[in-house]
């Protein structure tokens, strides 16, 4: 039985998590117990645990993962400042008179929030508390309304900037380098977060289009399920629409444009996004609006001008034009700094920044603690021979590389019922991805397939995380059974999306090939 100790280790982890222990402690605790068990049975070299400190240092010095708390802060500020609520209200009034109009507005808002925040739980809860009661009052079928809200909120998994894509990019890059070493290549290539962001844009938009087509078709076939909203809802003015939509879109274009255009690293772009979200929250509070708007314009001008005409003031050979440009940049920086201070003052008084920072710290601590524990778990799992077992299973899978990939997608899908995407990404993917890459699968295409697959598992009854998020935020008259029934058609649409990416790899590889 000792040769199956790696299998028992994985089963023990599932059991510990299902018993309700905190995930990070479950992962680390199971790893330590089985490390000493393997050492006692003389089937594992305990000195492998000496690499733990290296893994901790590697995690804390990983420049890619530093972007996570900044993107989380950006989303938390947008959520706590009720910008999402204002956007939902405006879009609901804009499309509400159409059959399925409220559903369309929820999907579009979910897309904007996904590209602004990348936080699934916050988006599902926010829309469950704001949009779902409005849809029910308008006469929507509870199952349809629940399915739309749940699915639209889960778009944050696949549409960049997504926390899943950042972690996935780091895991896939490490796996790709490991596969190259095993092939005998010592001048290895790395993958960037920008490549995965670019690869996810078109598949993410395809999913949005599939959702919208389904809502329009169902509204036409079964109008009683999605009637037009009450005529009491006043159509928003053009100024209201622009005021609600332009700031988030501008934030999205700035952040993603900086990453995809090679102007900034993901961490730098995330810091820009966090500052942009803070300025938007300051505008929403209503204090110092003129100064904040002026500061936002100053930041945009500074970013564009510094990119087109960079000035290094420490040089001693600058001409008059360069010195004048440098002085202008200093002036713009001071204006922007005053605007940021004004936004901080306004959000501090409303306690927006308190709640946002608290939420950011909680989520960031959970993610990094899980990654740290997973590093210990993978060391022990490899020491017990689990890596060779996984490679052998995939190599013996019928159907060759396609069969192995199909098995891995199904396995990850099932694990998504029980585990969060962080645990799956840092525990399971490092084990199954290198053999799949060695079989000839493109790592970027493979990463997007896995991302959509994980997003689908978030929606799938009975344990999909988004379903639990919505259950906690939905009105009492919406039953759990109605939520489960409502997401089933959208799971079918998700599978169509996976099939499109599988059959047409260019959907996910074209944009990164062009940009990178």
Coordinates of C-alpha atoms in Angstrom, one line a residue:
X1 CA 0.0 0.0 0.0
X2 CA 3.0 2.3 0.5
X3 CA 3.4 2.8 -3.2
X4 CA 0.0 4.6 -3.2
X5 CA 0.9 7.1 -0.5
X6 CA 0.7 10.0 -3.0
X7 CA -2.9 9.0 -3.9
X8 CA -3.8 8.8 -0.2
X9 CA -2.2 12.2 0.3
X10 CA -4.5 13.8 -2.4
X11 CA -7.5 12.0 -1.0
X12 CA -6.7 13.2 2.5
X13 CA -6.5 16.8 1.2
X14 CA -10.0 16.5 -0.3
X15 CA -11.3 15.1 3.0
X16 CA -9.8 17.8 5.1
X17 CA -11.2 20.6 2.9
X18 CA -14.7 19.0 2.8
X19 CA -14.6 18.8 6.7
X20 CA -14.4 22.6 6.7
X21 CA -10.9 23.2 7.8
X22 CA -9.3 26.4 6.4
X23 CA -7.9 25.6 3.0
X24 CA -4.3 26.9 3.5
X25 CA -3.9 25.0 6.8
X26 CA -5.4 21.9 5.3
X27 CA -2.9 21.9 2.4
X28 CA 0.1 22.6 4.6
X29 CA -1.0 20.2 7.4
X30 CA -1.6 17.3 5.1
X31 CA 1.7 17.9 3.4
X32 CA 3.7 17.9 6.7
X33 CA 1.9 14.7 8.0
X34 CA 2.5 12.8 4.8
X35 CA 6.1 14.0 4.5
X36 CA 6.9 12.5 7.9
X37 CA 4.9 9.4 7.1
X38 CA 6.8 8.9 3.9
X39 CA 10.1 9.4 5.8
X40 CA 9.0 6.9 8.5
X41 CA 8.2 4.3 5.8
X42 CA 11.5 5.1 4.1
X43 CA 9.9 6.0 0.7
X44 CA 10.7 9.8 0.8
X45 CA 13.8 11.8 1.4
X46 CA 12.8 14.3 4.1
X47 CA 15.6 16.7 3.0
X48 CA 13.3 17.7 0.2
X49 CA 11.5 20.0 2.7
X50 CA 14.7 22.0 2.8
X51 CA 13.6 23.6 -0.5
X52 CA 10.6 25.2 1.3
X53 CA 12.5 28.4 2.2
X54 CA 13.5 28.8 -1.4
X55 CA 9.9 28.5 -2.5
X56 CA 8.8 31.1 0.0
X57 CA 11.5 33.5 -1.1
X58 CA 10.6 32.9 -4.7
X59 CA 6.9 33.6 -4.0
X60 CA 7.6 36.8 -2.1
X61 CA 10.0 38.1 -4.8
X62 CA 7.7 37.1 -7.7
X63 CA 7.1 40.4 -9.5
X64 CA 4.0 39.0 -11.3
X65 CA 2.1 38.1 -8.2
X66 CA 2.6 41.5 -6.7
X67 CA -0.1 42.7 -9.2
X68 CA -2.7 40.6 -7.3
X69 CA -3.3 42.8 -4.3
X70 CA -3.3 45.9 -6.5
X71 CA -5.9 44.5 -8.8
X72 CA -7.9 43.3 -5.8
X73 CA -7.7 46.8 -4.3
X74 CA -8.9 48.3 -7.6
X75 CA -12.0 46.1 -7.6
X76 CA -12.7 46.5 -3.9
X77 CA -12.7 50.3 -4.2
X78 CA -15.1 50.2 -7.2
X79 CA -17.4 47.9 -5.2
X80 CA -17.4 49.7 -1.9
X81 CA -17.9 53.1 -3.6
X82 CA -21.2 51.8 -5.2
X83 CA -19.9 52.6 -8.7
X84 CA -21.2 49.2 -9.7
X85 CA -24.6 50.0 -8.3
X86 CA -24.9 53.2 -10.3
X87 CA -23.8 51.4 -13.4
X88 CA -26.4 48.7 -13.0
X89 CA -29.1 51.2 -12.4
X90 CA -28.3 53.3 -15.5
X91 CA -27.9 50.3 -17.8
X92 CA -31.2 48.7 -16.4
X93 CA -33.1 51.9 -17.3
X94 CA -31.4 52.1 -20.7
X95 CA -32.3 48.6 -21.8
X96 CA -35.3 47.9 -19.5
X97 CA -38.0 48.5 -22.1
X98 CA -36.8 45.6 -24.3
X99 CA -37.8 41.9 -23.8
X100 CA -34.9 40.6 -21.8
X101 CA -33.6 44.1 -21.5
X102 CA -32.7 43.9 -17.8
X103 CA -30.9 40.6 -18.5
X104 CA -28.9 42.3 -21.3
X105 CA -28.0 45.1 -19.0
X106 CA -26.8 42.7 -16.3
X107 CA -24.6 40.8 -18.8
X108 CA -23.1 44.1 -20.1
X109 CA -22.5 45.4 -16.6
X110 CA -21.0 42.0 -15.6
X111 CA -18.6 42.3 -18.5
X112 CA -17.6 45.9 -17.5
X113 CA -17.2 44.9 -13.8
X114 CA -15.2 41.8 -14.8
X115 CA -12.8 43.9 -16.8
X116 CA -12.7 46.5 -14.0
X117 CA -12.4 44.3 -10.9
X118 CA -11.6 40.7 -11.8
X119 CA -13.2 39.6 -8.5
X120 CA -16.0 37.0 -9.0
X121 CA -17.4 36.8 -5.4
X122 CA -17.8 40.6 -5.1
X123 CA -19.5 40.9 -8.6
X124 CA -21.9 38.1 -8.0
X125 CA -22.9 39.4 -4.5
X126 CA -23.2 43.0 -5.7
X127 CA -25.5 42.0 -8.7
X128 CA -27.4 39.5 -6.5
X129 CA -28.3 42.3 -4.1
X130 CA -28.9 45.0 -6.7
X131 CA -30.1 43.5 -10.0
X132 CA -31.9 40.3 -8.9
X133 CA -34.6 42.1 -6.9
X134 CA -35.2 44.5 -9.7
X135 CA -35.5 41.7 -12.2
X136 CA -38.0 39.8 -9.9
X137 CA -40.1 43.0 -9.5
X138 CA -40.2 43.3 -13.3
X139 CA -41.8 39.8 -13.5
X140 CA -38.7 37.8 -14.5
X141 CA -38.8 34.1 -14.0
X142 CA -36.7 33.5 -10.8
X143 CA -34.7 30.7 -12.5
X144 CA -33.8 32.9 -15.5
X145 CA -33.0 35.9 -13.4
X146 CA -30.7 33.8 -11.1
X147 CA -29.0 32.2 -14.0
X148 CA -28.2 35.5 -15.7
X149 CA -26.9 37.2 -12.5
X150 CA -24.8 34.2 -11.5
X151 CA -23.3 33.8 -15.0
X152 CA -22.6 37.4 -15.6
X153 CA -20.9 37.7 -12.2
X154 CA -18.6 34.8 -13.1
X155 CA -17.1 36.6 -16.2
X156 CA -14.5 38.0 -13.9
X157 CA -12.8 34.6 -14.1
X158 CA -12.0 34.8 -17.8
X159 CA -12.0 38.5 -18.8
X160 CA -8.8 40.3 -17.9
X161 CA -7.5 41.6 -15.6
X162 CA -8.4 38.5 -13.7
X163 CA -6.7 37.2 -10.6
X164 CA -7.2 33.7 -12.1
X165 CA -5.3 34.7 -15.2
X166 CA -2.4 36.2 -13.2
X167 CA -1.9 33.0 -11.1
X168 CA -2.5 30.9 -14.2
X169 CA 0.1 32.8 -16.2
X170 CA 2.7 32.3 -13.5
X171 CA 1.9 28.5 -13.2
X172 CA 1.8 28.0 -17.0
X173 CA 5.1 29.9 -17.4
X174 CA 6.9 27.7 -14.8
X175 CA 5.4 24.5 -16.3
X176 CA 6.4 25.6 -19.8
X177 CA 10.0 26.2 -18.6
X178 CA 10.0 22.8 -16.8
X179 CA 8.8 21.1 -20.1
X180 CA 11.6 22.8 -22.0
X181 CA 14.2 21.6 -19.6
X182 CA 12.9 18.0 -19.9
X183 CA 13.2 18.4 -23.7
X184 CA 16.9 19.3 -23.2
X185 CA 16.5 23.0 -24.0
X186 CA 18.5 25.2 -21.6
X187 CA 17.8 28.5 -23.4
X188 CA 14.2 28.5 -22.3
X189 CA 11.4 30.9 -23.2
X190 CA 9.0 32.3 -20.6
X191 CA 5.4 33.3 -20.9
X192 CA 4.0 36.7 -19.6
X193 CA 0.8 37.8 -18.0
X194 CA 0.2 40.0 -21.0
X195 CA 0.1 37.0 -23.3
X196 CA -2.6 35.4 -21.2
X197 CA -4.6 38.6 -20.9
X198 CA -4.4 39.0 -24.7
X199 CA -5.4 35.4 -25.3
X200 CA -8.4 35.6 -23.0
X201 CA -10.0 38.7 -24.5
X202 CA -11.6 37.1 -27.7
X203 CA -12.8 33.9 -25.9
X204 CA -14.3 36.1 -23.1
X205 CA -16.1 38.3 -25.6
X206 CA -17.4 35.2 -27.4
X207 CA -18.9 34.0 -24.2
X208 CA -20.6 37.4 -23.7
X209 CA -22.0 37.2 -27.2
X210 CA -23.3 33.7 -26.5
X211 CA -25.1 34.9 -23.3
X212 CA -26.6 37.9 -25.1
X213 CA -27.9 35.8 -28.0
X214 CA -29.4 33.3 -25.6
X215 CA -31.2 36.1 -23.7
X216 CA -32.5 37.7 -26.9
X217 CA -33.7 34.3 -28.2
X218 CA -35.4 33.3 -25.0
X219 CA -37.0 36.7 -24.7
X220 CA -38.5 36.2 -28.2
X221 CA -39.6 32.6 -27.7
X222 CA -40.8 32.9 -24.1
X223 CA -41.6 36.6 -23.5
X224 CA -43.4 35.7 -20.2
X225 CA -40.0 34.7 -18.7
X226 CA -38.4 38.1 -19.4
X227 CA -41.0 40.9 -19.8
X228 CA -40.1 44.5 -20.3
X229 CA -39.5 46.6 -17.2
X230 CA -42.2 48.9 -15.9
X231 CA -42.7 52.1 -17.8
X232 CA -42.2 53.9 -14.5
X233 CA -38.4 53.6 -15.0
X234 CA -37.2 56.9 -16.5
X235 CA -34.9 56.6 -19.4
X236 CA -31.4 57.9 -18.4
X237 CA -30.1 61.0 -20.1
X238 CA -27.1 60.9 -22.4
X239 CA -25.1 62.6 -19.7
X240 CA -26.1 59.9 -17.1
X241 CA -25.2 57.1 -19.5
X242 CA -21.8 58.6 -20.4
X243 CA -21.1 59.4 -16.7
X244 CA -21.8 55.8 -15.7
X245 CA -20.0 54.0 -18.6
X246 CA -17.1 56.2 -19.6
X247 CA -15.1 56.1 -16.3
X248 CA -15.0 52.3 -16.1
X249 CA -14.3 51.9 -19.8
X250 CA -11.5 54.5 -19.6
X251 CA -10.0 52.6 -16.6
X252 CA -10.2 49.3 -18.5
X253 CA -8.6 50.7 -21.6
X254 CA -5.8 52.4 -19.6
X255 CA -4.9 49.2 -17.6
X256 CA -5.2 46.6 -20.4
X257 CA -3.8 49.0 -23.0
X258 CA -0.7 49.6 -20.9
X259 CA -0.1 45.9 -20.5
X260 CA -0.9 44.8 -24.0
X261 CA 0.9 47.7 -25.6
X262 CA 4.1 46.9 -23.6
X263 CA 4.0 50.3 -21.9
X264 CA 3.8 48.9 -18.4
X265 CA 4.2 45.6 -16.6
X266 CA 1.1 44.1 -15.0
X267 CA 2.2 45.4 -11.6
X268 CA 2.7 48.9 -12.9
X269 CA -0.7 48.8 -14.7
X270 CA -2.4 47.4 -11.6
X271 CA -1.1 50.4 -9.6
X272 CA -2.5 52.7 -12.3
X273 CA -5.8 50.9 -12.0
X274 CA -5.9 51.2 -8.2
X275 CA -5.2 55.0 -8.5
X276 CA -7.8 55.3 -11.2
X277 CA -10.4 53.5 -9.1
X278 CA -9.6 55.7 -6.1
X279 CA -10.1 58.9 -8.3
X280 CA -13.5 57.4 -9.5
X281 CA -14.5 56.7 -5.9
X282 CA -13.6 60.3 -5.0
X283 CA -15.7 61.7 -7.8
X284 CA -18.6 59.4 -6.7
X285 CA -18.3 60.8 -3.1
X286 CA -18.7 64.3 -4.6
X287 CA -16.1 66.3 -2.8
X288 CA -13.4 68.3 -4.6
X289 CA -14.8 67.1 -8.0
X290 CA -13.1 69.9 -10.0
X291 CA -9.7 69.1 -8.5
X292 CA -10.1 65.3 -9.0
X293 CA -11.2 65.7 -12.6
X294 CA -8.2 68.0 -13.2
X295 CA -5.9 65.5 -11.6
X296 CA -7.3 62.6 -13.7
X297 CA -6.7 64.6 -16.9
X298 CA -3.2 65.6 -15.6
X299 CA -2.4 61.9 -15.1
X300 CA -3.6 60.9 -18.6
X301 CA -1.6 63.8 -20.2
X302 CA 1.5 62.8 -18.2
X303 CA 1.3 59.2 -19.2
X304 CA 0.9 60.0 -22.9
X305 CA 3.6 62.7 -23.0
X306 CA 6.1 60.8 -20.9
X307 CA 5.7 57.9 -23.3
X308 CA 6.1 60.0 -26.4
X309 CA 8.8 62.4 -25.1
X310 CA 10.7 60.9 -22.1
X311 CA 12.9 63.2 -20.1
X312 CA 15.7 62.1 -17.7
X313 CA 16.3 65.1 -15.5
X314 CA 19.5 63.6 -14.0
X315 CA 21.4 64.1 -17.3
X316 CA 23.5 67.2 -17.6
X317 CA 23.1 67.6 -21.4
X318 CA 19.4 68.5 -21.6
X319 CA 18.4 71.3 -23.9
X320 CA 15.8 74.0 -23.2
X321 CA 12.9 72.0 -24.7
X322 CA 13.7 68.9 -22.5
X323 CA 14.0 71.1 -19.4
X324 CA 10.6 72.8 -20.1
X325 CA 9.0 69.4 -20.7
X326 CA 10.5 68.1 -17.4
X327 CA 9.1 71.1 -15.6
X328 CA 5.7 70.5 -17.1
X329 CA 5.8 66.8 -16.0
X330 CA 6.7 67.9 -12.4
X331 CA 3.7 70.3 -12.5
X332 CA 1.4 67.6 -13.8
X333 CA 2.6 65.2 -11.1
X334 CA 1.9 67.7 -8.3
X335 CA -1.6 68.3 -9.6
X336 CA -2.2 64.5 -9.8
X337 CA -0.9 64.1 -6.3
X338 CA -3.2 66.8 -4.9
X339 CA -6.1 65.0 -6.7
X340 CA -5.2 61.7 -5.2
X341 CA -5.0 63.3 -1.7
X342 CA -8.4 64.9 -2.2
X343 CA -9.9 61.5 -3.3
X344 CA -8.3 59.8 -0.3
X345 CA -9.8 62.5 2.0
X346 CA -13.3 62.0 0.6
X347 CA -13.2 58.2 0.6
X348 CA -11.7 58.2 4.1
X349 CA -14.6 60.2 5.5
X350 CA -17.1 57.9 3.9
X351 CA -15.1 54.8 5.2
X352 CA -14.9 53.5 1.7
X353 CA -11.1 53.1 1.8
X354 CA -11.3 51.3 5.2
X355 CA -13.6 48.6 3.8
X356 CA -11.7 48.3 0.6
X357 CA -8.3 47.9 2.3
X358 CA -9.8 45.4 4.7
X359 CA -11.3 43.4 1.9
X360 CA -8.0 43.5 -0.1
X361 CA -6.0 42.3 2.9
X362 CA -8.3 39.4 3.6
X363 CA -8.4 38.2 0.0
X364 CA -4.6 38.7 -0.6
X365 CA -3.7 36.9 2.6
X366 CA -5.9 34.0 1.6
X367 CA -4.4 33.7 -1.9
X368 CA -0.7 34.0 -0.8
X369 CA -1.2 31.6 2.2
X370 CA -2.7 29.1 -0.2
X371 CA 0.1 29.4 -2.7
X372 CA 2.7 29.0 0.1
X373 CA 1.0 25.9 1.5
X374 CA 0.7 24.5 -2.1
X375 CA 4.4 24.9 -2.5
X376 CA 5.0 22.6 0.4
X377 CA 2.3 20.2 -0.8
X378 CA 3.8 19.9 -4.3
X379 CA 7.3 19.2 -2.8
X380 CA 6.0 16.3 -0.7
X381 CA 3.8 15.0 -3.6
X382 CA 6.8 14.9 -5.9
X383 CA 8.9 13.3 -3.2
X384 CA 6.3 10.5 -2.8
X385 CA 6.4 9.8 -6.6
X386 CA 3.2 11.6 -7.5
X387 CA 4.7 13.5 -10.4
X388 CA 5.8 10.3 -12.2
X389 CA 2.3 8.7 -11.5
X390 CA 0.5 11.6 -13.1
X391 CA 2.8 11.6 -16.2
X392 CA 2.3 7.8 -16.5
X393 CA -1.5 8.1 -16.3
X394 CA -1.6 10.8 -19.0
X395 CA 0.8 8.9 -21.2
X396 CA -1.4 5.7 -21.0
X397 CA -4.6 7.6 -21.7
X398 CA -6.5 6.4 -24.8
X399 CA -6.7 9.0 -27.6
X400 CA -3.2 10.3 -27.3
X401 CA -2.6 14.0 -26.5
X402 CA -6.3 14.8 -27.2
X403 CA -7.5 12.1 -24.9
X404 CA -5.1 13.2 -22.1
X405 CA -6.2 16.8 -22.4
X406 CA -9.9 15.8 -22.3
X407 CA -9.3 13.7 -19.2
X408 CA -7.4 16.7 -17.5
X409 CA -10.3 19.1 -18.4
X410 CA -12.8 16.7 -16.9
X411 CA -10.7 16.2 -13.8
X412 CA -10.2 19.9 -13.3
X413 CA -13.9 20.5 -13.9
X414 CA -14.8 18.0 -11.1
X415 CA -12.2 19.5 -8.7
X416 CA -13.8 22.9 -9.3
X417 CA -16.9 21.6 -7.4
X418 CA -14.8 21.3 -4.2
X419 CA -11.8 23.6 -4.6
X420 CA -11.3 27.3 -5.4
X421 CA -9.4 28.2 -8.5
X422 CA -6.3 29.2 -6.4
X423 CA -6.0 25.7 -5.0
X424 CA -6.5 24.0 -8.3
X425 CA -4.1 26.4 -10.1
X426 CA -1.2 26.0 -7.6
X427 CA -1.7 22.3 -6.6
X428 CA -3.1 20.4 -9.6
X429 CA -2.0 22.4 -12.7
X430 CA 1.8 22.2 -12.0
X431 CA 1.4 18.4 -12.1
X432 CA -0.7 17.9 -15.2
X433 CA 0.5 20.8 -17.4
X434 CA 4.1 19.9 -18.1
X435 CA 3.2 16.4 -19.5
X436 CA 0.5 18.0 -21.7
X437 CA 3.0 20.6 -23.0
X438 CA 5.4 17.8 -23.8
X439 CA 2.7 16.1 -25.7
X440 CA 2.6 19.1 -28.1
X441 CA -0.2 21.3 -26.7
X442 CA 0.4 25.1 -27.0
X443 CA 0.7 26.5 -23.4
X444 CA -1.2 29.7 -24.1
X445 CA -4.1 27.9 -25.8
X446 CA -4.0 25.2 -23.0
X447 CA -4.1 27.9 -20.3
X448 CA -7.3 29.6 -21.8
X449 CA -9.0 26.2 -22.1
X450 CA -8.3 25.5 -18.4
X451 CA -9.4 29.0 -17.5
X452 CA -12.8 28.7 -19.2
X453 CA -13.1 25.2 -17.7
X454 CA -12.5 26.5 -14.2
X455 CA -15.1 29.3 -14.9
X456 CA -17.6 26.7 -15.9
X457 CA -17.0 24.6 -12.7
X458 CA -17.7 27.8 -10.7
X459 CA -21.3 27.6 -12.1
X460 CA -21.9 23.9 -11.9
X461 CA -24.3 22.5 -9.2
X462 CA -24.2 21.3 -6.5
X463 CA -20.9 22.9 -5.3
X464 CA -20.2 25.8 -7.7
X465 CA -18.8 28.7 -5.8
X466 CA -20.8 31.3 -7.6
X467 CA -24.0 29.5 -6.7
X468 CA -23.1 29.8 -3.0
X469 CA -22.2 33.5 -3.4
X470 CA -25.6 34.2 -5.0
X471 CA -27.5 32.0 -2.5
X472 CA -26.1 34.3 0.2
X473 CA -27.2 37.5 -1.5
X474 CA -30.5 36.5 -3.2
X475 CA -33.9 37.3 -1.7
X476 CA -35.5 34.6 0.4
X477 CA -38.2 33.9 -2.2
X478 CA -35.5 32.6 -4.7
X479 CA -34.9 28.9 -3.8
X480 CA -31.6 27.1 -4.2
X481 CA -33.3 24.7 -6.7
X482 CA -34.2 27.7 -8.9
X483 CA -30.6 29.0 -8.8
X484 CA -29.4 25.5 -9.9
X485 CA -31.9 25.3 -12.7
X486 CA -31.2 28.8 -13.9
X487 CA -27.5 28.2 -14.6
X488 CA -27.9 25.0 -16.6
X489 CA -28.5 26.6 -20.0
X490 CA -25.5 28.8 -19.4
X491 CA -23.3 25.8 -18.5
X492 CA -24.3 24.5 -22.0
X493 CA -23.2 27.9 -23.5
X494 CA -19.9 27.6 -21.6
X495 CA -19.3 24.1 -23.1
X496 CA -19.9 25.6 -26.5
X497 CA -17.3 28.3 -25.7
X498 CA -14.8 25.6 -24.7
X499 CA -15.6 23.7 -28.0
X500 CA -15.0 26.8 -30.0
X501 CA -11.6 27.4 -28.4
X502 CA -10.7 23.7 -28.9
X503 CA -11.7 23.5 -32.5
X504 CA -10.3 27.0 -33.5
X505 CA -7.1 27.5 -31.4
X506 CA -6.5 30.8 -33.3
X507 CA -9.4 32.3 -31.3
X508 CA -7.0 32.4 -28.2
X509 CA -3.6 32.5 -29.9
X510 CA -4.1 35.1 -32.6
X511 CA -4.0 38.3 -30.5
X512 CA -1.0 37.3 -28.3
X513 CA 0.9 36.3 -31.5
X514 CA 0.1 39.7 -33.0
X515 CA 1.0 41.7 -29.9
X516 CA 3.9 39.7 -28.6

